[in-house]
Amino acid sequence: MAETAAPRLRPMAPHLQVWRWGPHMLVSILNRVTGSGLAVVGLPIVLWWLGAVVAGPAAYARFLGYAGAWYGLAVLAGLTWALVFHTLAGLRHFVMDIGAGYEIDTNKRWSVAVIAISFVLTAAIWAWLLTR
Amino acid sequence: MDKGTPIGRVRGLGSAHHGAHHWLRERFSGLASLIVSIYLLAGLLMLPAYDYAAVRGWLVRPVPAAMIALFVLTNVWHGRMGLQVVIDDYAHVPANRIVLTALLELVAIAMAAFGLLCIVRIALGAA
């Protein structure tokens, strides 16, 4: 067969700028972002909380002052969502690790479910905390 | 041995045999963290108040204290491995990668030590 002069189009590499986004990709990168956030911001805050308990009532009251302010509550709510999301995405990974759920429809459906359930559970936790 | 392209030199050698170890540890620590975190979240949500007395009264009991210690250990371990992957993926200059990895190791060990010391002090009644 005679080749034409024009070069054939090569398959495109999965490059961030040209790849079409789907829910599974969003869950993948959010899993990394939430995990990094929990490790870099969440763990130090847990340790600050523990240290405040050790340091006594005055230090603990100072911690509660920051944690209970609007910015503290915003950070804690964000960390709650990050924890819930990272947990759900991790459970999704456990399922995929046994080789299940790779069909595109199933994979997308559970990705959307992970995102939706993460917001529902976070809202439920904070509704419980703020209404009791 | 020095001939050929980088890919040509490693082709056919098979696995390095330590990728799966990191991967498995990441999963095991995630599973451990899941169990401990569910216990602690439930305990935290059931607390009558979040003032000093209530929180200290909870943490001083053996099982919550053990769970908090496990929480610190599993999550420092899990986070250390996760951030190692992030560093390996995004820090391309070898010097940066080594410095960031060293920093990560040092901070992880320091956080684990601080968390455990706090729990020991609370549980043994020194605080």
Coordinates of C-alpha atoms in Angstrom, one line a residue:
Chain A
M1 CA 0.0 0.0 0.0
A2 CA 1.3 3.4 -0.9
E3 CA 1.5 5.8 2.0
T4 CA 0.3 9.4 1.4
A5 CA 2.8 12.2 2.0
A6 CA 0.8 13.6 5.0
P7 CA 2.0 12.1 8.3
R8 CA -0.5 9.9 10.1
L9 CA -2.1 11.2 13.3
R10 CA -0.4 9.6 16.2
P11 CA -2.5 8.5 19.3
M12 CA -2.6 11.4 21.7
A13 CA -0.8 10.9 25.1
P14 CA -3.0 11.4 28.2
H15 CA -1.9 15.0 28.8
L16 CA -3.6 17.1 31.5
Q17 CA -4.6 19.9 29.1
V18 CA -6.1 17.8 26.3
W19 CA -7.7 15.0 28.3
R20 CA -11.5 15.2 28.8
W21 CA -12.4 15.4 32.4
G22 CA -14.6 12.8 34.1
P23 CA -15.8 12.3 37.7
H24 CA -13.2 9.5 38.1
M25 CA -10.4 11.9 37.4
L26 CA -11.8 14.4 39.8
V27 CA -12.0 11.8 42.6
S28 CA -8.4 10.7 41.8
I29 CA -6.9 14.1 42.1
L30 CA -9.1 15.1 45.0
N31 CA -8.0 12.0 46.8
R32 CA -4.4 13.2 46.5
V33 CA -5.3 16.8 47.5
T34 CA -7.4 15.8 50.5
G35 CA -4.8 13.2 51.7
S36 CA -2.0 15.8 51.4
G37 CA -4.2 18.4 53.2
L38 CA -5.1 16.0 56.0
A39 CA -1.4 15.2 56.5
V40 CA -0.1 18.7 56.3
V41 CA -2.9 20.6 58.0
G42 CA -5.1 18.1 59.8
L43 CA -2.5 16.1 61.7
P44 CA -0.8 19.2 63.1
I45 CA -4.2 20.5 64.3
V46 CA -4.9 17.2 66.1
L47 CA -1.5 17.4 67.7
W48 CA -2.2 21.0 68.7
W49 CA -5.4 19.9 70.3
L50 CA -3.6 17.1 72.2
G51 CA -0.9 19.5 73.2
A52 CA -3.5 22.0 74.5
V53 CA -5.1 19.3 76.7
V54 CA -1.7 18.5 78.1
A55 CA -0.9 22.1 78.7
G56 CA -4.0 22.6 80.8
P57 CA -7.3 24.5 80.9
A58 CA -5.9 27.9 79.9
A59 CA -4.1 26.6 76.8
Y60 CA -7.2 24.5 76.0
A61 CA -9.5 27.5 76.2
R62 CA -7.1 29.4 73.8
F63 CA -7.4 26.4 71.4
L64 CA -11.2 26.5 71.7
G65 CA -11.1 30.2 71.0
Y66 CA -9.4 29.7 67.6
A67 CA -11.3 26.5 66.8
G68 CA -14.7 28.1 67.6
A69 CA -14.1 31.3 65.7
W70 CA -15.5 31.5 62.2
Y71 CA -12.2 30.8 60.5
G72 CA -11.5 27.9 62.9
L73 CA -14.9 26.4 62.1
A74 CA -14.3 26.8 58.4
V75 CA -11.0 25.0 58.6
L76 CA -12.5 22.2 60.8
A77 CA -15.5 21.8 58.4
G78 CA -13.0 21.6 55.4
L79 CA -10.9 19.0 57.2
T80 CA -14.1 17.0 58.1
W81 CA -15.0 17.0 54.4
A82 CA -11.4 16.1 53.5
L83 CA -11.4 13.2 56.0
V84 CA -14.8 11.9 54.8
F85 CA -13.8 12.2 51.2
H86 CA -10.4 10.6 51.6
T87 CA -12.0 7.7 53.5
L88 CA -14.7 7.1 50.8
A89 CA -12.2 7.4 48.0
G90 CA -10.0 5.0 49.9
L91 CA -12.8 2.5 50.2
R92 CA -13.4 2.9 46.5
H93 CA -9.7 2.0 46.0
F94 CA -10.1 -1.1 48.1
V95 CA -12.8 -2.3 45.8
M96 CA -10.7 -1.5 42.7
D97 CA -7.7 -3.2 44.3
I98 CA -9.6 -6.5 44.1
G99 CA -10.1 -5.9 40.4
A100 CA -13.8 -4.8 40.5
G101 CA -15.4 -1.6 39.3
Y102 CA -13.3 -0.8 36.3
E103 CA -16.1 -0.7 33.7
I104 CA -16.4 2.9 32.6
D105 CA -20.1 3.3 33.6
T106 CA -19.6 1.6 37.0
N107 CA -16.4 3.6 37.7
K108 CA -18.1 6.9 36.9
R109 CA -21.2 6.1 38.9
W110 CA -19.2 5.3 42.0
S111 CA -17.0 8.4 41.5
V112 CA -20.1 10.6 41.5
A113 CA -21.4 8.7 44.5
V114 CA -18.2 9.2 46.4
I115 CA -18.4 13.0 45.8
A116 CA -22.1 13.2 46.7
I117 CA -21.9 11.0 49.8
S118 CA -18.8 12.9 51.1
F119 CA -20.9 16.1 51.2
V120 CA -23.9 14.4 52.7
L121 CA -21.9 12.8 55.5
T122 CA -20.0 16.0 56.2
A123 CA -23.3 17.9 56.4
A124 CA -24.7 15.2 58.7
I125 CA -21.7 15.4 61.1
W126 CA -21.9 19.2 61.3
A127 CA -25.7 19.2 61.6
W128 CA -25.2 16.9 64.6
L129 CA -22.4 19.0 66.1
L130 CA -24.2 22.4 65.7
T131 CA -27.8 21.4 66.7
R132 CA -27.2 19.4 69.9
Chain B
M1 CA 26.8 -2.0 31.0
D2 CA 27.0 1.7 30.2
K3 CA 25.8 1.3 26.6
G4 CA 22.4 2.1 25.3
T5 CA 19.4 4.2 26.3
P6 CA 18.1 4.3 29.9
I7 CA 15.1 2.3 28.9
G8 CA 17.3 -0.2 27.1
R9 CA 19.4 -0.8 30.2
V10 CA 16.5 -1.7 32.4
R11 CA 14.3 -3.5 29.9
G12 CA 13.9 -7.2 30.6
L13 CA 15.2 -7.0 34.2
G14 CA 11.6 -7.3 35.7
S15 CA 10.3 -5.7 38.8
A16 CA 12.6 -4.0 41.4
H17 CA 10.5 -6.0 44.0
H18 CA 9.9 -3.1 46.4
G19 CA 7.1 -1.2 44.8
A20 CA 4.4 -3.7 46.1
H21 CA 5.6 -3.4 49.7
H22 CA 5.0 0.4 49.8
W23 CA 1.7 -0.1 48.0
L24 CA 0.5 -2.8 50.5
R25 CA 1.7 -0.7 53.6
E26 CA -0.3 2.2 52.3
R27 CA -3.4 0.0 52.2
F28 CA -2.9 -1.6 55.5
S29 CA -2.3 1.7 57.3
G30 CA -5.4 3.1 55.5
L31 CA -7.4 0.2 56.8
A32 CA -6.1 0.6 60.3
S33 CA -6.8 4.4 60.2
L34 CA -10.3 3.7 59.0
I35 CA -11.1 1.5 62.1
V36 CA -9.5 3.8 64.6
S37 CA -11.0 6.9 63.0
I38 CA -14.5 5.6 63.0
Y39 CA -14.2 4.7 66.8
L40 CA -12.8 8.2 67.6
L41 CA -15.3 10.1 65.4
A42 CA -18.2 8.2 67.1
G43 CA -16.7 8.9 70.6
L44 CA -16.1 12.6 69.7
L45 CA -19.7 13.0 68.5
M46 CA -21.1 11.4 71.6
L47 CA -19.2 13.7 74.0
P48 CA -21.6 15.8 76.1
A49 CA -19.4 18.9 75.7
Y50 CA -16.1 19.9 74.2
D51 CA -14.7 21.9 77.1
Y52 CA -11.4 21.0 78.9
A53 CA -13.0 18.7 81.6
A54 CA -15.1 16.7 79.1
V55 CA -12.3 16.2 76.6
R56 CA -9.7 15.3 79.2
G57 CA -12.1 13.0 81.0
W58 CA -12.6 11.1 77.7
L59 CA -8.9 11.0 76.7
V60 CA -7.7 9.8 80.1
R61 CA -9.7 6.5 79.8
P62 CA -7.6 3.6 78.5
V63 CA -9.4 2.7 75.3
P64 CA -9.8 6.2 73.9
A65 CA -6.2 6.9 74.9
A66 CA -5.0 3.8 73.1
M67 CA -7.1 4.7 70.1
I68 CA -5.7 8.3 69.9
A69 CA -2.2 6.8 70.2
L70 CA -3.0 4.4 67.3
F71 CA -4.6 7.3 65.4
V72 CA -1.4 9.4 65.6
L73 CA 0.8 6.4 64.6
T74 CA -1.3 5.0 61.7
N75 CA -2.0 8.5 60.3
V76 CA 1.6 9.7 60.6
W77 CA 2.7 6.5 58.9
H78 CA 0.0 6.7 56.2
G79 CA 0.5 10.4 55.6
R80 CA 4.3 9.9 55.4
M81 CA 3.9 7.3 52.7
G82 CA 1.3 9.3 50.8
L83 CA 3.4 12.5 50.8
Q84 CA 6.4 10.4 49.7
V85 CA 4.5 9.5 46.6
V86 CA 3.6 13.1 46.0
I87 CA 7.2 14.2 46.4
D88 CA 8.4 11.4 44.0
D89 CA 5.8 12.5 41.5
Y90 CA 6.4 16.2 41.5
A91 CA 9.9 16.9 42.7
H92 CA 12.0 16.0 39.6
V93 CA 15.3 17.5 40.6
P94 CA 17.1 14.8 42.7
A95 CA 18.5 17.3 45.2
N96 CA 15.0 18.7 45.9
R97 CA 13.6 15.2 46.2
I98 CA 16.2 14.2 48.7
V99 CA 15.8 17.3 50.8
L100 CA 12.0 17.1 50.8
T101 CA 12.1 13.3 51.7
A102 CA 14.5 14.0 54.6
L103 CA 12.3 16.8 55.8
L104 CA 9.2 14.6 55.6
E105 CA 11.0 11.8 57.6
L106 CA 12.1 14.2 60.3
V107 CA 8.7 15.9 60.7
A108 CA 6.9 12.6 60.7
I109 CA 9.0 11.2 63.5
A110 CA 8.7 14.4 65.4
M111 CA 4.9 14.4 65.1
A112 CA 4.7 10.8 66.2
A113 CA 6.9 11.4 69.2
F114 CA 5.0 14.6 70.2
G115 CA 1.6 12.9 69.8
L116 CA 2.6 9.8 71.8
L117 CA 4.2 11.9 74.6
C118 CA 1.0 14.0 74.9
I119 CA -1.1 10.8 75.2
V120 CA 1.2 9.3 77.7
R121 CA 1.1 12.4 79.8
I122 CA -2.7 12.6 79.7
A123 CA -3.3 8.9 80.3
L124 CA -0.9 8.6 83.1
G125 CA -2.3 11.7 84.8
A126 CA 0.6 14.1 84.5
A127 CA -1.5 16.6 82.7

